[in-house]
Coordinates of C-alpha atoms and ligand atoms in Angstrom, one line a residue:
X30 CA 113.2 98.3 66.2
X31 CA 109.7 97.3 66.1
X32 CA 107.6 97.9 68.7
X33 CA 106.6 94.2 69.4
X34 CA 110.5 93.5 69.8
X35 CA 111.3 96.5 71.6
X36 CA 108.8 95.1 74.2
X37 CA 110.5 92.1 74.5
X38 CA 113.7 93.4 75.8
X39 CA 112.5 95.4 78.7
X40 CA 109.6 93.4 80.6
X41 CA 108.4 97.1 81.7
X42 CA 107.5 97.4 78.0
X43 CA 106.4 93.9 77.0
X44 CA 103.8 94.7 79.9
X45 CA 103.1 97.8 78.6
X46 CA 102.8 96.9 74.8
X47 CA 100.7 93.7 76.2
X48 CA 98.6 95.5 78.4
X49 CA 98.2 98.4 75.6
X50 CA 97.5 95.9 72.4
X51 CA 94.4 94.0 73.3
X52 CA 90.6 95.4 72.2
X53 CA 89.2 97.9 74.0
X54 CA 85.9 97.4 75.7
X55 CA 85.5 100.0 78.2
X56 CA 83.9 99.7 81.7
X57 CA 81.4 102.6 80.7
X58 CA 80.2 100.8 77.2
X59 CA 79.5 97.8 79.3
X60 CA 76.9 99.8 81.9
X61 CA 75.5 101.6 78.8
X62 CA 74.9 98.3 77.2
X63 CA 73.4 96.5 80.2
X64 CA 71.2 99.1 80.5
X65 CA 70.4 99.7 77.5
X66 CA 69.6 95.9 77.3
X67 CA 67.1 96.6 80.2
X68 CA 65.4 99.6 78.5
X69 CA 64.5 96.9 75.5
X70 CA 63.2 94.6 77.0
X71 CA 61.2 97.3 79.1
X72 CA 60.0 99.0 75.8
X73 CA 59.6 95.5 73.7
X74 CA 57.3 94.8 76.8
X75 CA 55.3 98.2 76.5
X76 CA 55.1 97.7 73.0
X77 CA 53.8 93.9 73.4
X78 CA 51.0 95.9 76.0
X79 CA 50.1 98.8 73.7
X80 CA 49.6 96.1 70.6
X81 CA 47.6 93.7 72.8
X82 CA 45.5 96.4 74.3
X83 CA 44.6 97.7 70.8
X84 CA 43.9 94.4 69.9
X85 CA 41.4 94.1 72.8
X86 CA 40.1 97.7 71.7
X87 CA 39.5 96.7 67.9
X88 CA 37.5 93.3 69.3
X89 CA 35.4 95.4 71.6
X90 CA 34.4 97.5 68.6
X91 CA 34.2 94.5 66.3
X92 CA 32.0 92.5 69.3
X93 CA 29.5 95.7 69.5
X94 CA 28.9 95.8 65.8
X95 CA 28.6 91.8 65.7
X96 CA 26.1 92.3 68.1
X97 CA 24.0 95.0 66.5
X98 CA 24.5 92.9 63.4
X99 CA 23.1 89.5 65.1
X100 CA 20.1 91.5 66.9
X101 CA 18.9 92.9 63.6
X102 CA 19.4 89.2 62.3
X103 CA 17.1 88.4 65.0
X104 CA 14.3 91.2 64.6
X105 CA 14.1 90.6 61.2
X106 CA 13.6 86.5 61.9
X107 CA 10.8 87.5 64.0
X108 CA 9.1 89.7 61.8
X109 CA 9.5 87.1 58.9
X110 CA 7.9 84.5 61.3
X111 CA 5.3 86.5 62.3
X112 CA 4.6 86.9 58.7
X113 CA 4.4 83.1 57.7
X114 CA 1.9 82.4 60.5
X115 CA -0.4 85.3 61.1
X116 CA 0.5 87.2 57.5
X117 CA 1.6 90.4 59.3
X118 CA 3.4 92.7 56.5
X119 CA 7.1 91.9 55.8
X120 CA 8.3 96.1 56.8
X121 CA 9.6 95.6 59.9
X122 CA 11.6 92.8 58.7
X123 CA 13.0 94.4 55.5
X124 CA 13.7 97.7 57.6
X125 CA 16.3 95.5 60.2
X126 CA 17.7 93.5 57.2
X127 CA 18.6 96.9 55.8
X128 CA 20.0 98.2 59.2
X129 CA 21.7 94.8 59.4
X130 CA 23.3 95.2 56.2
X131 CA 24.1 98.9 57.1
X132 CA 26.1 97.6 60.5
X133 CA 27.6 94.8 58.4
X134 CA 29.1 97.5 55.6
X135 CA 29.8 100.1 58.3
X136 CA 31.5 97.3 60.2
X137 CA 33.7 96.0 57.1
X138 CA 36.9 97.0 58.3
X139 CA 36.7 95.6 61.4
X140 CA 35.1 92.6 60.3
X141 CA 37.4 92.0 57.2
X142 CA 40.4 92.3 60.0
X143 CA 39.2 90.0 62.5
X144 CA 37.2 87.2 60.1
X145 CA 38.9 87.7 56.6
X146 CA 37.4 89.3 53.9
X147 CA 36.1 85.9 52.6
X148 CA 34.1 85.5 55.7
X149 CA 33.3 88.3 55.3
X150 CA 32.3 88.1 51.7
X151 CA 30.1 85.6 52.3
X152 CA 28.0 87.0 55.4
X153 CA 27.1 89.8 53.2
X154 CA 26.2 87.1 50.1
X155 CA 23.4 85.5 52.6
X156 CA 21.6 89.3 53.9
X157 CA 21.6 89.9 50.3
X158 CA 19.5 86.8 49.5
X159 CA 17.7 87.1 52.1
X160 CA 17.1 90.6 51.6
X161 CA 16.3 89.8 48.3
X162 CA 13.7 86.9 49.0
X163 CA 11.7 89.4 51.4
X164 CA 11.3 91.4 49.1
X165 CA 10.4 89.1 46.4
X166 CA 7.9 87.8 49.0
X167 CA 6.7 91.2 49.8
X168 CA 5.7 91.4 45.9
X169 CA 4.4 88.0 45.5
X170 CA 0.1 87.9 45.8
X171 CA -1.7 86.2 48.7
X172 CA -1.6 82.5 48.4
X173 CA 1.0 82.4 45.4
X174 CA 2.5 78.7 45.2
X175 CA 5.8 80.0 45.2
X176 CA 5.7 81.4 48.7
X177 CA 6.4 77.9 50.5
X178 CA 9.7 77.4 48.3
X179 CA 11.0 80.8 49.1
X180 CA 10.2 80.1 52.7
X181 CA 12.3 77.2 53.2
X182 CA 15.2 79.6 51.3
X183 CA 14.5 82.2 53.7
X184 CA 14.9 79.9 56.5
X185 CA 17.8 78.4 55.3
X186 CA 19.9 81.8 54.7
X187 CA 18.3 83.0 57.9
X188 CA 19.3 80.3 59.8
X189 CA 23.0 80.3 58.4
X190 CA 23.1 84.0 59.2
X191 CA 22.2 83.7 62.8
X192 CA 24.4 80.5 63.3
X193 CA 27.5 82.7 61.4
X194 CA 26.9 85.3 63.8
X195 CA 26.4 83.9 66.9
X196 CA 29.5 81.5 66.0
X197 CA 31.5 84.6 65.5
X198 CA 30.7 86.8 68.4
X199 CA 31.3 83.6 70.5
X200 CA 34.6 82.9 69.0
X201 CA 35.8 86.6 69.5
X202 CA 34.5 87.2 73.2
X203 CA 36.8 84.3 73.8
X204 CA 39.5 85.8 72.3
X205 CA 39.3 89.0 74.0
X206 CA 39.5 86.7 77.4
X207 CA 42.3 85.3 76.1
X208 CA 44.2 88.7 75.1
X209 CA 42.7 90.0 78.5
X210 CA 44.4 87.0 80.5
X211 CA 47.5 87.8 78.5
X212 CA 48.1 91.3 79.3
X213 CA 46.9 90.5 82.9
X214 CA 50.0 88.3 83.1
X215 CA 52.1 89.9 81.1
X216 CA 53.3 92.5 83.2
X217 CA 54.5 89.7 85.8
X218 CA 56.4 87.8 82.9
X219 CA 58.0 90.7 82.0
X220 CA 58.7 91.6 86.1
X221 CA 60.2 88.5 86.4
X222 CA 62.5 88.6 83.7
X223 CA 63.5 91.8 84.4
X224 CA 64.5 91.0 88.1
X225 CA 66.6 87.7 86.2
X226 CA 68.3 90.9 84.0
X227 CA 68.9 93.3 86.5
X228 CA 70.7 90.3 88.7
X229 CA 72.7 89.3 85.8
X230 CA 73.6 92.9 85.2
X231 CA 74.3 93.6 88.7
X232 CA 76.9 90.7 88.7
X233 CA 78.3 91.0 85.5
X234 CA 79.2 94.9 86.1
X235 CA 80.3 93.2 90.1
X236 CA 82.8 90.7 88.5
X237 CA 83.8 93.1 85.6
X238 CA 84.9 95.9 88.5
X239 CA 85.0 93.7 91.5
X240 CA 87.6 91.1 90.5
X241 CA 90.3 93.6 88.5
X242 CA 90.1 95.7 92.0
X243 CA 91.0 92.9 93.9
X244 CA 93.9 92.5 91.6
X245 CA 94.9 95.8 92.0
X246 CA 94.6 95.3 95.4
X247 CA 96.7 92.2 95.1
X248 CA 99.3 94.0 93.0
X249 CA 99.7 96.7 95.8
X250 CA 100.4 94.2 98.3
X251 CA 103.4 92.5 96.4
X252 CA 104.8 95.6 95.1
X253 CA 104.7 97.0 98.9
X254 CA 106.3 93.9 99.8
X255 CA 109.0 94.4 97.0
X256 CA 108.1 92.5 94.1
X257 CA 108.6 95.3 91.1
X258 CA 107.6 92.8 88.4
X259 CA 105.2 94.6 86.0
X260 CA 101.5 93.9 86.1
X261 CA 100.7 91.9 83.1
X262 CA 97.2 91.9 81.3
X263 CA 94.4 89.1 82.9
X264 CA 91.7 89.4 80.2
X265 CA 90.8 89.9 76.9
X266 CA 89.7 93.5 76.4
X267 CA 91.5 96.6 77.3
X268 CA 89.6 99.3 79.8
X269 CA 89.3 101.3 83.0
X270 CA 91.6 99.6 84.7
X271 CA 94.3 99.4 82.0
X272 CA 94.7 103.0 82.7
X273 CA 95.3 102.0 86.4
X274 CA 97.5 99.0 85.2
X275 CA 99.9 101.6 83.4
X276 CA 100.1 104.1 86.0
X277 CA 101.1 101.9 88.5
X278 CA 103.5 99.7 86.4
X279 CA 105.3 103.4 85.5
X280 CA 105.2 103.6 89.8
X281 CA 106.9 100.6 89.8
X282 CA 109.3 101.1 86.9
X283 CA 110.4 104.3 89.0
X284 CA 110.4 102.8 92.6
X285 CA 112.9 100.2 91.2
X286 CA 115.4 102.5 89.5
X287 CA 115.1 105.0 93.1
X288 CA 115.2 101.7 95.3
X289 CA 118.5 101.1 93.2
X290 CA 119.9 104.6 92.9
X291 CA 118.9 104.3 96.9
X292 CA 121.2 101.5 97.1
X293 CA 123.8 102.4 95.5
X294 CA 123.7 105.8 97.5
X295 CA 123.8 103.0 100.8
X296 CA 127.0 101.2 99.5
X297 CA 128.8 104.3 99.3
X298 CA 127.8 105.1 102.9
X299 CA 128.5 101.5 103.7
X300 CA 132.0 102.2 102.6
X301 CA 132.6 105.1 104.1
X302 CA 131.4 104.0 107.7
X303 CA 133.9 100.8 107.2
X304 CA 136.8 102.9 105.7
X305 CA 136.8 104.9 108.8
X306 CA 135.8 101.9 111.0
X307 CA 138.8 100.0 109.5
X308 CA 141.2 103.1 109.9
X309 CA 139.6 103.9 113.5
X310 CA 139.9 100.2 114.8
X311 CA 143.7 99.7 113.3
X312 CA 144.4 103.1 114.4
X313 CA 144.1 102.4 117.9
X314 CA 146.9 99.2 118.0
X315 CA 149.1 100.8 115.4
X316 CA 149.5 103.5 118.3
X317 CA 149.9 101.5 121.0
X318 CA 152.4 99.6 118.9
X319 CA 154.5 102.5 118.0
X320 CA 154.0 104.3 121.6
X321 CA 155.3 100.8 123.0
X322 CA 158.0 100.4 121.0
X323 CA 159.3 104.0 121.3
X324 CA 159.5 103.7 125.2
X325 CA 161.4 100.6 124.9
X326 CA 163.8 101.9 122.2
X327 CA 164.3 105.2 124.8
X328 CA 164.4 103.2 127.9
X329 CA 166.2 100.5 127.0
X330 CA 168.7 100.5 129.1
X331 CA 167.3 101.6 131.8
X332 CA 163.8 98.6 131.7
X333 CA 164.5 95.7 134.2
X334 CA 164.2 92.1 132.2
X335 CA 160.4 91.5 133.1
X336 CA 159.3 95.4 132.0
X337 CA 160.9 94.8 128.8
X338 CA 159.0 91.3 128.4
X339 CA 156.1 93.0 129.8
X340 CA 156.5 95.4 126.7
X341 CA 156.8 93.1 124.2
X342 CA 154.2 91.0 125.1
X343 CA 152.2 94.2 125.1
X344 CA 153.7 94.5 121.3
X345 CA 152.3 91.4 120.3
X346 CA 148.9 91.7 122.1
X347 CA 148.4 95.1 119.9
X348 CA 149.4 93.3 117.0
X349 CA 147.2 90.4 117.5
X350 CA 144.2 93.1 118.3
X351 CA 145.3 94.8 114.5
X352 CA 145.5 90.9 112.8
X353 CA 142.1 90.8 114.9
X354 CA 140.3 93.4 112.8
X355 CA 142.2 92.8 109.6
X356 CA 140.3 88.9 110.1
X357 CA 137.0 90.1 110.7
X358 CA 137.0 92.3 108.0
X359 CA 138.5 89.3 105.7
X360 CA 135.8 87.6 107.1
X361 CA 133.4 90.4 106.2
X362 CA 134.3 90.5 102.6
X363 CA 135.7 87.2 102.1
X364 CA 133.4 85.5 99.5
X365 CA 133.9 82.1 100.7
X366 CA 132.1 79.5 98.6
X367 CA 129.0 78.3 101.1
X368 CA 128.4 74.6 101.7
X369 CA 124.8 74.5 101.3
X370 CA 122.8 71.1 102.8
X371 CA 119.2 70.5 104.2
X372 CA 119.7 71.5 107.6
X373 CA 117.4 71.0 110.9
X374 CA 117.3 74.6 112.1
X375 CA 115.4 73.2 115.4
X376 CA 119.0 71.5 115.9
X377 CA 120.9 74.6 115.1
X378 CA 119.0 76.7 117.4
X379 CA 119.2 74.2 119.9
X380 CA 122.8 73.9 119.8
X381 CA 123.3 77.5 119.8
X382 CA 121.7 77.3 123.6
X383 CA 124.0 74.6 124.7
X384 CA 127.1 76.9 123.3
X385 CA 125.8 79.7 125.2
X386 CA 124.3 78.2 127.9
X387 CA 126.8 79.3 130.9
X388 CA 126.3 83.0 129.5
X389 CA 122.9 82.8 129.4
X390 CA 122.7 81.3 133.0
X391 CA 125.3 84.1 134.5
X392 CA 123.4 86.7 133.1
X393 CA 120.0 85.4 135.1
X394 CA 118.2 85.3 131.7
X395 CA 114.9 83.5 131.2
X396 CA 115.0 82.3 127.9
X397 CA 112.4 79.9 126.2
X398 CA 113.5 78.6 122.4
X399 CA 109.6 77.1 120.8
X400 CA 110.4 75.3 117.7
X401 CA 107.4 74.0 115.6
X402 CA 107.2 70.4 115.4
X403 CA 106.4 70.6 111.1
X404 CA 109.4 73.0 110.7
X405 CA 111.0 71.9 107.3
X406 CA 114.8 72.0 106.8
X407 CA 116.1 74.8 105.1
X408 CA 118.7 75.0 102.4
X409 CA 122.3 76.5 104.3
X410 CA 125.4 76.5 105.6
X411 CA 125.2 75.0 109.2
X412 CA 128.8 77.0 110.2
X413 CA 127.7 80.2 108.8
X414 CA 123.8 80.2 110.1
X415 CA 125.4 79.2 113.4
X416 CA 127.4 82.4 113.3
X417 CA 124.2 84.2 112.5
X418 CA 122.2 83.1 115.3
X419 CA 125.1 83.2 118.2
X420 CA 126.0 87.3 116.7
X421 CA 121.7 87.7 117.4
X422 CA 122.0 85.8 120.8
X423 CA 125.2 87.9 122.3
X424 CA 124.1 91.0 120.7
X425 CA 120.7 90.3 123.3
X426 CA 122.1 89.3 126.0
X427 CA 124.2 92.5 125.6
X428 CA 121.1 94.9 125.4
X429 CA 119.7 93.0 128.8
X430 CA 122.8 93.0 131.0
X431 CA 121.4 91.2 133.8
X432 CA 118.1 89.3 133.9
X433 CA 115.3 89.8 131.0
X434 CA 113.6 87.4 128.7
X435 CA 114.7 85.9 125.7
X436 CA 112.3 84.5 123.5
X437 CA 113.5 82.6 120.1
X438 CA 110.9 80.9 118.0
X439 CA 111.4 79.1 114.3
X440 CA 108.0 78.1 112.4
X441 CA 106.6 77.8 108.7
X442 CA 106.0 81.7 108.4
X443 CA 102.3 81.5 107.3
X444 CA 101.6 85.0 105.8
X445 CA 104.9 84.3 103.4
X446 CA 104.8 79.9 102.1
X447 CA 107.7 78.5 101.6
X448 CA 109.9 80.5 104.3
X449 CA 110.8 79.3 107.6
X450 CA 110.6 82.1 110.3
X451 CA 113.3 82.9 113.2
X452 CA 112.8 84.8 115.6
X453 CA 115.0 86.2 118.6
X454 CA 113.4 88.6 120.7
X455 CA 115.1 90.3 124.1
X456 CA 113.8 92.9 126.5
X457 CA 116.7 94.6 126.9
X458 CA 117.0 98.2 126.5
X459 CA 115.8 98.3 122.4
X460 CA 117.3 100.7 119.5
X461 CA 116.6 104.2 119.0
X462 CA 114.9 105.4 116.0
X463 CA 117.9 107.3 114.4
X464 CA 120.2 104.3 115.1
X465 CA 118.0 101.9 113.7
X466 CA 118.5 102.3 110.0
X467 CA 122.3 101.8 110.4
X468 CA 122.6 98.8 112.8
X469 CA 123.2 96.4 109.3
X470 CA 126.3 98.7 108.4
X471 CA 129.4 97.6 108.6
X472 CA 131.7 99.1 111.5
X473 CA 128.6 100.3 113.0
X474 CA 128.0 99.9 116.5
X475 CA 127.6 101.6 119.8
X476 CA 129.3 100.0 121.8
X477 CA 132.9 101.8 121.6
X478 CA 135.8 99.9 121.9
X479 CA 134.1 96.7 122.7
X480 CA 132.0 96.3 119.8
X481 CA 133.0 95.2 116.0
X482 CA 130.4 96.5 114.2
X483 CA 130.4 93.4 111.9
X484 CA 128.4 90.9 113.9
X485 CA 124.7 92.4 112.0
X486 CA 126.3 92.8 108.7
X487 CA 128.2 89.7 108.7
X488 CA 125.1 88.0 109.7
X489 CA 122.9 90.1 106.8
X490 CA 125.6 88.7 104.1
X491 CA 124.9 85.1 105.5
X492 CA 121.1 85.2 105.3
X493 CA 120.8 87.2 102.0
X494 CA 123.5 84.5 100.6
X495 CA 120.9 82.1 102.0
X496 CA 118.2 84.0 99.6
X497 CA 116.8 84.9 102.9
X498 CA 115.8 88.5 105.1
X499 CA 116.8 89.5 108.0
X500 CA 115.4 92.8 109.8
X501 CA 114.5 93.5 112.8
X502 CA 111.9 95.7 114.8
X503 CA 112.4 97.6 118.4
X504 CA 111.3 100.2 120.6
X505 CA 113.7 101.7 123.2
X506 CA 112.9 100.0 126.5
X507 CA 111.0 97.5 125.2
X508 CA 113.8 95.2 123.8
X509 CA 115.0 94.3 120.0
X510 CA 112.9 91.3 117.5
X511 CA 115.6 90.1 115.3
X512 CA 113.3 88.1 112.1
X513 CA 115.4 86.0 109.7
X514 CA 113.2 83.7 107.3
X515 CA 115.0 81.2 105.5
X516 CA 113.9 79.2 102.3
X517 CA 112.4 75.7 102.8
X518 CA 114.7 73.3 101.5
X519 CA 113.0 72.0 98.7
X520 CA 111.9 75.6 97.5
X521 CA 114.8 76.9 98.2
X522 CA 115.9 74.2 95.1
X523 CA 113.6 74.2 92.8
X524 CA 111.6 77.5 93.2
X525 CA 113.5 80.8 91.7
X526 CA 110.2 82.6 92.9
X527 CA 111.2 82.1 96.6
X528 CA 114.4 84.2 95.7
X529 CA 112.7 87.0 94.7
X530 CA 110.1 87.2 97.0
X531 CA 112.5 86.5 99.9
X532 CA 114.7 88.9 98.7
X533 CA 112.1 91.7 98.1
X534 CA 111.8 92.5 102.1
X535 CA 115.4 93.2 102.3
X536 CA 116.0 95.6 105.1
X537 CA 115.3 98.5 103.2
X538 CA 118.2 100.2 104.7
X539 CA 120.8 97.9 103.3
X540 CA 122.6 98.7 100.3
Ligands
ADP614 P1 128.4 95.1 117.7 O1 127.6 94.2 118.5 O2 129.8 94.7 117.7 O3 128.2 96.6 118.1 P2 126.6 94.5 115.6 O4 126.7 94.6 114.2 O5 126.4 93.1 116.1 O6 128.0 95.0 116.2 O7 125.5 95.4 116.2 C1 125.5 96.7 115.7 C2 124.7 97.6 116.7 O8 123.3 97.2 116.7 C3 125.1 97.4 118.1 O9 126.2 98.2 118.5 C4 123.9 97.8 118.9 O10 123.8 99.2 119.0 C5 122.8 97.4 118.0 N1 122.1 96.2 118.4 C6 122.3 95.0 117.9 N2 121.5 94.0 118.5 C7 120.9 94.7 119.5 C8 119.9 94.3 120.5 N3 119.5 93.0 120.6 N4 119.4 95.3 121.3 C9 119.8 96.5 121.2 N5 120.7 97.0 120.3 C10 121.2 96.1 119.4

């Protein structure tokens, strides 16, 4: 059989094939990724520094040589001008246009990067001229006519020159403000969105470790309270906790087949305490029966009328004793077919004082009954809860012999919706630890000869027929609580979920 189909026989192995057959994306890849998403944007924001800082770095070295350029511009300008008005020699000047065009060649690279190589092309066209029409000028004899048109070319190359390179320098101090600003604020961008990263980080890896804990934690609860459903996969992608997921459906796979090998183990205990209850109780008549009769058969003729009477009315008060335990075990076993209807359990509980009232009032017992005024109606059998409540009322008035309180309360149970809550609560003299487990057997009771044994049990087949719990909670010398919760009516009809939750608190020592 295929795996798939397998799976969907057993719900232990669905879970387990669905849990198992989804992508993995581990809990670990997702830290290593979130961090590793930090450490990017930490480096792409060192990076973005170190670029802009050698950005700034190449300007700096650009702006120095730009300005050695421009100042030999200058000198050279003066020195011409000095020429043209009081015919000073043109050295000086050709001397700084050579060192200009050495700073401008030196500088190429730079230049070429920051301005373009046609930019750059064409600063180095106009020092050329101009160092060309100085010396053409330097050649030229005092007073030739061609001195005032290369003048005016002079000027106009010089001019350009100066203009190009004071333009430049400008232009590129500004930049270097503007890269400074930038890696001034970078830093606080990059803070800024880091903080927004971390944050999301910190939540994401929250929610993705968080939320499946507190649906362990959820799980741990219901299967404590008895639910052994399987946990089933709640996201996409398989991880951490799917490990979890599996080991603690296998814990639950294995508490439910020891909670039934448990039970079963508890039914054949059951039987044997009402095997030798039954035989104990009839045991007891038969004797008296056969004693009885013996005497009478011997002593016949010797019994006056009324002994002889007396006898047989004896016969048939041990009889009726033996028919008494054969009905209570019928009564026990007998699976009569329950007449379920809405009932008002505040009514019930109500009638149950009138019917013991008297007892209750003999025995100098303060007894309160608080019933909620929202209690629903439940779902049962008014004869049969009725039975329940009067076994839990005698069996406290019992344990208090004279005086004592009994409490009994009935409320929406809020810690389990959809379940009404009874409770009956004596301060009589409570139940040992070692008797405890047993009081739900059949035939079990300590009260000799003048207890059953069935009231508890009959009343635990009522209330689990009821797809309700009963159990109960008690310290010697501090009294007995009887709880029984009950269905809500309407739940009780149209939910199957109440059933198994309501059954999954079953007194854990009942088969
Ligand atoms: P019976 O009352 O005939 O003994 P039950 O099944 O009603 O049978 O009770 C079984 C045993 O549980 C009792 O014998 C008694 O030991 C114990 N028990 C039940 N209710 C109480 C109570 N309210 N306080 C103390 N013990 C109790």
């Amino acid at each position: 059989m295929p795996a798939g189909a397998a799976a969907a026989a057993d719900p232990s192995a669905a879970a387990e094939f669905a849990l198992l057959h989804r992508p993995s994306f581990s809990i670990r890849k997702k830290i290593a990724l979130s961090f590793s998403l930090c450490f990017l944007l930490i480096g792409a924001v060192a990076l973005a520094s170190s670029l802009i800082l050698r950005g700034i770095e190449e300007r700096l070295y650009f702006l120095e040589s730009a300005d050695l350029y421009t100042s030999h511009i200058q000198q050279a300008r003066r020195y011409e001008k000095n020429y043209f008005l009081y015919g000073t020699d043109l050295r000086s000047a050709l001397e700084h246009t050579r060192q200009a065009h050495g700073s401008l060649r030196g500088a190429r690279a730079e230049v070429q990067k920051v301005l373009g190589p046609r930019t750059y092309q064409a600063m180095l066209r106009h020092l050329e001229q101009y160092r060309e029409l100085l010396s053409r000028l330097a050649t030229l004899p005092a007073g030739a006519g061609e001195k005032g048109a290369i003048e005016a070319e002079l000027r106009s190359h010089g001019a350009e020159m100066v203009a190009v390179a004071l333009r430049v320098v400008e232009a590129e101090r500004r930049t270097v403000w503007r890269m400074l600003r930038l890696s001034k604020q970078m830093p606080i961008v990059a803070l800024v969105v880091l903080l927004a990263l971390i944050l999301y980080v910190v939540h994401f890896l929250t929610r993705q470790i968080v939320a499946p804990l507190g649906r362990m934690v959820a799980n741990a609860r219901r299967i404590a309270e008895g639910d052994f459903s399987p946990i089933l996969p709640a996201r996409r992608y398989r991880d951490e906790f799917t490990d979890l997921a599996l080991a603690m459906n296998r814990m639950i796979h294995e508490l439910d087949r020891r909670q039934e090998m448990l039970a079963e183990s508890q039914k054949l205990r059951a039987i044997g305490t009402l095997t030798a209850g039954v035989a104990h109780e009839l045991n007891n008549p038969i004797n008296n029966i056969s004693l009885t009769a013996e005497a009478l058969l011997e002593d016949y003729p010797s019994l006056s009328d009324e002994e002889r009477l007396d006898m047989c009315r004896d016969l048939i008060a041990q009889s009726e004793r033996a028919h008494g335990v054969v009905r209570n075990l019928l009564d026990f076993s007998r699976q009569r077919e329950a007449h379920m209807e809405p009932l008002d359990l505040g009514a019930l509980l109500r009638q149950t004082d009138k019917l013991l009232s008297n007892q209750i009032k003999l025995a100098r017992v303060d007894h309160r009954c608080a019933i909620a005024s929202d209690l629903p109606p439940v779902l049962g059998d008014k004869q049969q809860l009725a039975q329940v409540f009067v076994n839990l009322y005698l069996n406290a008035l019992e344990a208090m012999g004279e005086g004592g309180e009994l409490r009994v309360s009935a409320e929406l149970d809020p810690s389990r919706p959809g379940l009404v809550r009874v409770t009956v609560r004596d301060s009589g003299r409570g139940i040992p630890d070692d008797v405890l487990p047993y009081v739900f057997d059949p035939f079990f009771t300590t009260k000799g000869a003048k207890g059953t044994g069935l009231g508890l049990s009959v009343s635990y087949g009522i209330v689990s027929e009821h797809r309700g719990t009963i159990s109960v909670a008690s310290r010697v010398g501090e009294g007995a609580t009887f709880t029984v919760h009950l269905p809500v009516a309407e739940l009780a009809v149209a939910a199957p979920g109440v059933q198994s939750s309501a059954q999954a608190s079953d007194h854990p020592n009942r088969p």
